Short mmCIF file of C-alpha atoms in Angstrom, two decimals:
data_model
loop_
_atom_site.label_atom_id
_atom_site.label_comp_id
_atom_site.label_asym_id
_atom_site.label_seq_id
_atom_site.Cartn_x
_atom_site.Cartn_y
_atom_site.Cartn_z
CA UNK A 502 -68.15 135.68 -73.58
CA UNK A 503 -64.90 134.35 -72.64
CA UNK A 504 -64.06 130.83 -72.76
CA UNK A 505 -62.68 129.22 -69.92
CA UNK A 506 -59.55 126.70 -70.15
CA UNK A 507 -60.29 124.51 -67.59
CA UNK A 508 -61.66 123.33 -63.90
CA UNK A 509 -59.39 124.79 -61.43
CA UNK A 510 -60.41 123.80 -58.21
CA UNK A 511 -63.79 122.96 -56.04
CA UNK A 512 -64.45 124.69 -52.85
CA UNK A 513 -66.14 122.41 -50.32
CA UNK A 514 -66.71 123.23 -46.78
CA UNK A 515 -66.34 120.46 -43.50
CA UNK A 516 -66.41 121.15 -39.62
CA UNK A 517 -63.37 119.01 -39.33
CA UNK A 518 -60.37 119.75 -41.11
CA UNK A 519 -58.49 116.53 -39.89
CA UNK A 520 -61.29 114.66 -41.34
CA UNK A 521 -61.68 115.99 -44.19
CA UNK A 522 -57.54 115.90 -44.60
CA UNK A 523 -57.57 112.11 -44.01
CA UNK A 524 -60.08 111.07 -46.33
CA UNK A 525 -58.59 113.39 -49.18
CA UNK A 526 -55.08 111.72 -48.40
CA UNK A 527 -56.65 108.28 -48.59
CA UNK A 528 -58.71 109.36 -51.59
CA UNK A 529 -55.00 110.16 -53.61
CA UNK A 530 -54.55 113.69 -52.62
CA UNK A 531 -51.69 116.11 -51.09
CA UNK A 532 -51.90 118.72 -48.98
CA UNK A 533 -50.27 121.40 -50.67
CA UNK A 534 -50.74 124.15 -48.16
CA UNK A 535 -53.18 124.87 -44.61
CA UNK A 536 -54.23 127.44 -42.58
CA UNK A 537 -56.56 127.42 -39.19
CA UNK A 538 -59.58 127.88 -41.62
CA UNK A 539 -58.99 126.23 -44.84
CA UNK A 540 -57.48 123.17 -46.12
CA UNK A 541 -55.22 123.06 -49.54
CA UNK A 542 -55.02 119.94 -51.63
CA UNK A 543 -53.27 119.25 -54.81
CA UNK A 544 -52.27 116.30 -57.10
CA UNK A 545 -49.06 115.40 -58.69
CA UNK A 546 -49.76 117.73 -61.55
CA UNK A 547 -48.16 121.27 -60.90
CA UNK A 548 -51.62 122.77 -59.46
CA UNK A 549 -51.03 124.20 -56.22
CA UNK A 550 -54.04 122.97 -55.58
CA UNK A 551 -57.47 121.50 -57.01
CA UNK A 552 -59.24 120.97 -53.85
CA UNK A 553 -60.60 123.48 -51.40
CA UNK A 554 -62.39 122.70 -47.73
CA UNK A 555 -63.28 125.71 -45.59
CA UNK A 556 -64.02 125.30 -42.50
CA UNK A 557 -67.84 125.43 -41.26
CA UNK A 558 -71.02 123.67 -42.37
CA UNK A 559 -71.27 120.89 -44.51
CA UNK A 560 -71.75 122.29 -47.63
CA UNK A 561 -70.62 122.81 -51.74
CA UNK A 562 -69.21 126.60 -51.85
CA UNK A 563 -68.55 126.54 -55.77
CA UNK A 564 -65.28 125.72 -58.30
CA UNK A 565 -62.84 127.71 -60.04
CA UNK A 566 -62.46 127.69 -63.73
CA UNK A 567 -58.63 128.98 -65.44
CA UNK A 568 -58.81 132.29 -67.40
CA UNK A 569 -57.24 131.05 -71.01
CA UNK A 570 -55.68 134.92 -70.75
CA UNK A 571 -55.52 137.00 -67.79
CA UNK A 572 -57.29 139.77 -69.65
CA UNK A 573 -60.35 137.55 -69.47
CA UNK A 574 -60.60 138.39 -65.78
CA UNK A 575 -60.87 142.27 -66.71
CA UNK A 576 -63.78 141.18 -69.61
CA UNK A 577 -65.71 138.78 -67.12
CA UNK A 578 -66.07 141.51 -64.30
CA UNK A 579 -67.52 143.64 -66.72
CA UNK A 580 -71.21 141.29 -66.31
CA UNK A 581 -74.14 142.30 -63.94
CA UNK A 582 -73.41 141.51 -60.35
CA UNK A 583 -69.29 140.01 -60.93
CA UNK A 584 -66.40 141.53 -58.66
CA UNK A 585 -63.71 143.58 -59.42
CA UNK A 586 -60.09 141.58 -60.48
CA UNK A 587 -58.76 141.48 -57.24
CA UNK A 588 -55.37 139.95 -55.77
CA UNK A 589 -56.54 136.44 -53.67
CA UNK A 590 -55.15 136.25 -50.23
CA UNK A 591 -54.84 132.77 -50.25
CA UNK A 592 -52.17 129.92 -50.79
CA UNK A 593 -51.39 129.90 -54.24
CA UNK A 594 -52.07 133.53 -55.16
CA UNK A 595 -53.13 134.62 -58.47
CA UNK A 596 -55.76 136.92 -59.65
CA UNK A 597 -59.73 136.16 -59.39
CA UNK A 598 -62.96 137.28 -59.97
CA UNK A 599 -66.31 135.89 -58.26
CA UNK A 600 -69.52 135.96 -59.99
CA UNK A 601 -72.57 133.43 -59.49
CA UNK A 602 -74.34 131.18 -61.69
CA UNK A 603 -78.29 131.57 -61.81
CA UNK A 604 -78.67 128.54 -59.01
CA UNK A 605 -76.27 131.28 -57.10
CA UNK A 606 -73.41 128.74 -57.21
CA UNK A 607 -69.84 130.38 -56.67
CA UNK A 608 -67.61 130.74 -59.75
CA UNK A 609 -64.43 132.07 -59.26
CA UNK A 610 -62.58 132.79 -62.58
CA UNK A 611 -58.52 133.00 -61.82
CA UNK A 612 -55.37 133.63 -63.41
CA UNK A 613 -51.59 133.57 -62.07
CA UNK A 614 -52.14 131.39 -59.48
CA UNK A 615 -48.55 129.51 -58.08
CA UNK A 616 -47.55 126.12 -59.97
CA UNK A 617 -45.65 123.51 -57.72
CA UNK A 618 -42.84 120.61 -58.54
CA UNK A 619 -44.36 117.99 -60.07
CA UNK A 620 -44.64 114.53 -57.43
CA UNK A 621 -43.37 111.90 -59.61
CA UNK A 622 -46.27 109.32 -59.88
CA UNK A 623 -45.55 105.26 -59.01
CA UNK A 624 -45.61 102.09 -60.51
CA UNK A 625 -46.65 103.48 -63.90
CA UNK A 626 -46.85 100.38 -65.88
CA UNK A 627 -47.58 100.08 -69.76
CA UNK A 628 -50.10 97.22 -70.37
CA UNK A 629 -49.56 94.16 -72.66
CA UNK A 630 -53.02 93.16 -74.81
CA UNK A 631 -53.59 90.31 -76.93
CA UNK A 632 -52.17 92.36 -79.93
CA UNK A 633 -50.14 94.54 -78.48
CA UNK A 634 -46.85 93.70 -76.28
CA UNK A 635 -45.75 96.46 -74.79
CA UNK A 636 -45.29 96.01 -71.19
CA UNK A 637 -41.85 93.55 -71.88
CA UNK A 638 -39.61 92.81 -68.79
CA UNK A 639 -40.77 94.81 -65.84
CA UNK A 640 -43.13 93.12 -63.49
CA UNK A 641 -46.40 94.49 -61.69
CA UNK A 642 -46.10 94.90 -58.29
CA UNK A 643 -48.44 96.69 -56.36
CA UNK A 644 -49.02 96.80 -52.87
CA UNK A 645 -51.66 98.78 -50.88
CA UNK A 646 -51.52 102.29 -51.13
CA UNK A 647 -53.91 105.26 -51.92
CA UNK A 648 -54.73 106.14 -55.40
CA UNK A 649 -52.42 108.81 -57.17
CA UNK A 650 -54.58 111.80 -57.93
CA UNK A 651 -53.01 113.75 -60.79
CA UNK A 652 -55.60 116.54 -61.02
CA UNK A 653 -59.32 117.56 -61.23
CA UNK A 654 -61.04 116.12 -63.89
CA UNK A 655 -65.40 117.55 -63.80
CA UNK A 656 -68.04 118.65 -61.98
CA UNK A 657 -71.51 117.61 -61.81
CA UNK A 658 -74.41 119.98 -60.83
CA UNK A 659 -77.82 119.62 -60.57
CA UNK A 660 -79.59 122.79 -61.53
CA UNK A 661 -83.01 124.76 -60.16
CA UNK A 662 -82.88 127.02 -63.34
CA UNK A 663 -81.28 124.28 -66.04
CA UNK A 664 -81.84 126.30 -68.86
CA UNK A 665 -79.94 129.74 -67.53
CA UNK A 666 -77.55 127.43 -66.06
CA UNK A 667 -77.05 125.71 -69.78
CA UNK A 668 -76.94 129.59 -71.12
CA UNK A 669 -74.70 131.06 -68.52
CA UNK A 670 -71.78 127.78 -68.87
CA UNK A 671 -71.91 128.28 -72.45
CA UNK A 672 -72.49 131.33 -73.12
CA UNK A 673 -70.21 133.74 -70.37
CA UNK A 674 -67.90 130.76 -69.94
CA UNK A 675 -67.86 129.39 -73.77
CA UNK A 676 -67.97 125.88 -73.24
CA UNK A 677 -69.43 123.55 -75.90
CA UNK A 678 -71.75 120.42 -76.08
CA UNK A 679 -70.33 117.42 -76.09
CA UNK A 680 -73.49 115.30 -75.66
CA UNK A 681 -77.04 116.71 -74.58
CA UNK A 682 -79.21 114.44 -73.15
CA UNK A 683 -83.33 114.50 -73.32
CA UNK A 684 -86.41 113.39 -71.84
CA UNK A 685 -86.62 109.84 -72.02
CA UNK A 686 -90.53 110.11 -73.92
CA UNK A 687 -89.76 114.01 -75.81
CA UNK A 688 -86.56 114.30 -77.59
CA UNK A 689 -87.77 118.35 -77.67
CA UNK A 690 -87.01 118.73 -73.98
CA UNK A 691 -83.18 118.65 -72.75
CA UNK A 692 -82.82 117.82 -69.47
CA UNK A 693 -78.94 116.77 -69.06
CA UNK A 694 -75.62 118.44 -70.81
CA UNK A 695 -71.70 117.41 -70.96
CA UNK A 696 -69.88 120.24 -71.91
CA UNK A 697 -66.28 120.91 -72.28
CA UNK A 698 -63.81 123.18 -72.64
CA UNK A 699 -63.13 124.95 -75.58
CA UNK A 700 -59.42 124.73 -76.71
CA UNK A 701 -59.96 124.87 -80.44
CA UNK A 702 -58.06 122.16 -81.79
CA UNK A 703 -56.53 120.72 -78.39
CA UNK A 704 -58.01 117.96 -77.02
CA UNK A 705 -59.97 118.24 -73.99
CA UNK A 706 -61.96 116.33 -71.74
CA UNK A 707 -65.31 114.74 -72.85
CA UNK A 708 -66.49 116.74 -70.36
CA UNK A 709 -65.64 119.61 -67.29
CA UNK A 710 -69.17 120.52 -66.27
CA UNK A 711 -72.13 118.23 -66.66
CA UNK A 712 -75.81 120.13 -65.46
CA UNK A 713 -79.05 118.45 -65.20
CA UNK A 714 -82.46 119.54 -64.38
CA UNK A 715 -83.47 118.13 -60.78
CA UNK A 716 -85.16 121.55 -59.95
CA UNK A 717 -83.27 122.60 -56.82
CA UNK A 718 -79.03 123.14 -57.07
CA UNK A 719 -76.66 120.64 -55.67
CA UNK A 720 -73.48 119.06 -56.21
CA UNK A 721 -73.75 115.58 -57.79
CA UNK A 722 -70.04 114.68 -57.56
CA UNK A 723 -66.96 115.78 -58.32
CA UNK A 724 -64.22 113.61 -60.35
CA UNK A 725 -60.75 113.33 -60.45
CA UNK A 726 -58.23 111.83 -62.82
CA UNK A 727 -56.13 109.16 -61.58
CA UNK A 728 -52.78 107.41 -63.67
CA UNK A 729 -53.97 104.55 -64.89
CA UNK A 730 -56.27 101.11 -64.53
CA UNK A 731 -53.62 99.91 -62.54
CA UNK A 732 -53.87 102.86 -60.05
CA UNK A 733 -57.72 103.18 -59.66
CA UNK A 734 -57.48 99.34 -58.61
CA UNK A 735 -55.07 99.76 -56.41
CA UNK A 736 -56.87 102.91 -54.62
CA UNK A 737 -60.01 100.74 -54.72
CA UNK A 738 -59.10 98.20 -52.76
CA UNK A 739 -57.49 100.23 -50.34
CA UNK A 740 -60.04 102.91 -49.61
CA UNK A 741 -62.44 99.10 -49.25
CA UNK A 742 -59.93 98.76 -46.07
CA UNK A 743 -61.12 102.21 -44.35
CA UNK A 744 -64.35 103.38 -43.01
CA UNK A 745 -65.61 104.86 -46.33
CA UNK A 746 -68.95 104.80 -48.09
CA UNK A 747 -68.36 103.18 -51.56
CA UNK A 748 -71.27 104.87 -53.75
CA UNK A 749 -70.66 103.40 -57.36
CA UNK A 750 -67.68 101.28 -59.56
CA UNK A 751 -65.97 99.81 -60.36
CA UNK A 752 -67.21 100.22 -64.59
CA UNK A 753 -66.77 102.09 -67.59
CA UNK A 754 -69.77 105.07 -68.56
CA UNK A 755 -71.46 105.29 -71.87
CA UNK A 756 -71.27 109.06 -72.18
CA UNK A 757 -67.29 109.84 -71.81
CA UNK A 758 -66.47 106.18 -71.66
CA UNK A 759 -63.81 106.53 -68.38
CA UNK A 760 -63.35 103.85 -66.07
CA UNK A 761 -64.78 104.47 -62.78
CA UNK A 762 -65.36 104.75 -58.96
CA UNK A 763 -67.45 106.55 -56.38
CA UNK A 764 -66.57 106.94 -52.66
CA UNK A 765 -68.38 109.50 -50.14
CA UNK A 766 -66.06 111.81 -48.33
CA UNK A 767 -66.97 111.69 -44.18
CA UNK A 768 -69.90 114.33 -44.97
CA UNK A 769 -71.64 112.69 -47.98
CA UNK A 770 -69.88 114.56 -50.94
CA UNK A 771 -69.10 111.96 -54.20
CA UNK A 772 -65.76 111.75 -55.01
CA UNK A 773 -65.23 109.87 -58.02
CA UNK A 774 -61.80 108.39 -59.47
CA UNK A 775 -61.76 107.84 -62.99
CA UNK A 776 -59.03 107.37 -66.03
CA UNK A 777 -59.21 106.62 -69.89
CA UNK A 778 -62.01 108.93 -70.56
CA UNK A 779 -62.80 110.58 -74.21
CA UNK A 780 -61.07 113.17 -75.99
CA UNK A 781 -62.36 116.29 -78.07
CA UNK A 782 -61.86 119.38 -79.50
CA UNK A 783 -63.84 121.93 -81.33
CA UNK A 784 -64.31 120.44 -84.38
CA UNK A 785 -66.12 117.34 -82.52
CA UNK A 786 -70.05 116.89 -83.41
CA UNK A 787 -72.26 117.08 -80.11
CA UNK A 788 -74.10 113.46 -79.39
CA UNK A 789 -78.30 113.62 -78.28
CA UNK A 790 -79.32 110.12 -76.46
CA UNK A 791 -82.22 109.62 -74.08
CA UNK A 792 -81.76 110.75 -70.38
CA UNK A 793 -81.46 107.33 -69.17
CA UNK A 794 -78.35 107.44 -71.20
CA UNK A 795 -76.63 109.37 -68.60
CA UNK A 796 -76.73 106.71 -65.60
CA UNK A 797 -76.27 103.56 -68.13
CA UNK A 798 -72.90 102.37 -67.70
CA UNK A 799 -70.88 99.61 -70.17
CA UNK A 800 -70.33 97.35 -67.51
CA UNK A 801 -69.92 97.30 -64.03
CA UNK A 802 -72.34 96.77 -60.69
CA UNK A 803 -75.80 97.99 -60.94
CA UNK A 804 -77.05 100.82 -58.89
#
């Protein structure tokens, strides 16, 4: 087992490049680098990139988790049916190894990859509360503009084989349970799990991968981290301007509690925007609700 430090990048594939490029740059991200088959998009974080869209079929490839140490990448290729560490001929560089997950998803586990400049994000505003003043002097102003993407946030999947997905996340890429999630009528059967990253006592993400059992392997969506409140408002209501599918938002989840909202890229694939979600580390106790649980929100528009 190693144990993964994060969600690198997702590899998506489009038959149009341009579209896919114009929706992504609506959606909050950069292009950080493209070639004649593949398009490179990063955030304002130093990633040199967190989104991936070869050119071809519609279609989810797979994602890309960081190696905590590169000597991971030697231990991981090790396992029945992974590659051999091998230099990536790509933008960015690095080191990688492929394997598959039991639905036969692409995981690419990387090290060394290139780190960009920091893009210095906008109108970052503190916010004033009934009991707290803290925004004093500066105004808001905000005018129409896309989101500001700073990096890649989760992954959902729906699984074929849940449980050897649930043992192969965990157990080759050591992430822990932050909240499983059962049948809504037998508390015996899981059917849903967040799990994180495992950074002993850093704080992480509620959540980088969240599985559930639909019987046949899918993306459900993929999410991305945006500033603020301010900024997934302001992305909101200009991606409402464009010929876009909204799917979901804007609300606040149960499980993870971040603020949320959905749009389609031009070939169906859920994009979500979301900010202020949980913290935990390893020391965190894993939650068990009912399945419903999982598509319950705080507030927000109904489905």
């Amino acid at each position: 087992m190693i144990k993964v430090a994060d969600v690198k990048y997702i590899r998506l594939r489009a038959p149009d490049l341009d579209k896919m490029e114009t929706f992504l740059t609506d959606f909050g991200l950069v292009r950080s680098d493209r070639t004649d088959t593949a398009l490179y998009m990063r955030g304002t974080d130093n990633e040199h990139h967190i989104h991936v869209t070869e050119l071809g079929e519609p279609g989810f490839i797979g994602m890309a988790f960081d190696a905590a140490r590169e000597a991971d990448l030697d231990a991981i290729s090790r396992l029945d049916g992974a590659g051999e560490v091998h230099e990536m001929d790509e933008p960015g560089g690095g080191k990688r190894v492929i394997l598959h997950d039991p639905d036969g998803l692409r995981i690419e586990i990387v090290a060394g990859m290139e780190t960009v400049e920091p893009i210095q994000v906008k109108e970052v505003f503190e916010f004033n509360s009934g009991s707290r003043r803290r925004r004093v002097g500066p105004f808001v102003r905000s005018g129409p503009r896309p989101s500001q993407v700073k990096r890649l946030g989760h992954i959902v999947l729906s699984c074929g084989k849940f449980k050897e997905c649930q043992d192969f996340y965990m157990g080759t890429l050591g992430m822990l349970t932050s909240d499983f999630l059962h049948d809504d009528n037998d508390d015996s059967i899981v059917k849903a799990n967040f799990m994180r990253c495992n950074r002993g006592q850093e704080y992480v993400d509620h959540h980088t991968v969240l599985i559930t059992d639909r019987g046949e392997a899918a993306l459900g969506h993929v999410a991305f981290e945006v500033e603020d409140w301010n900024d997934l408002n302001v992305g909101h209501w200009y991606l409402q301007t464009k010929d876009y599918v909204h799917n979901f938002g804007m609300g606040r989840h149960i499980l993870g509690s971040q603020l949320f909202d959905y749009w389609a890229d031009p070939w169906g694939h859920n994009h979500e925007h979301w900010t202020d979600g949980d913290l935990l580390n390893e020391d965190t106790p894993y939650g068990k609700y009912p399945l419903h649980t999982a598509r319950d929100i705080q507030w927000g528009p109904g489905r």
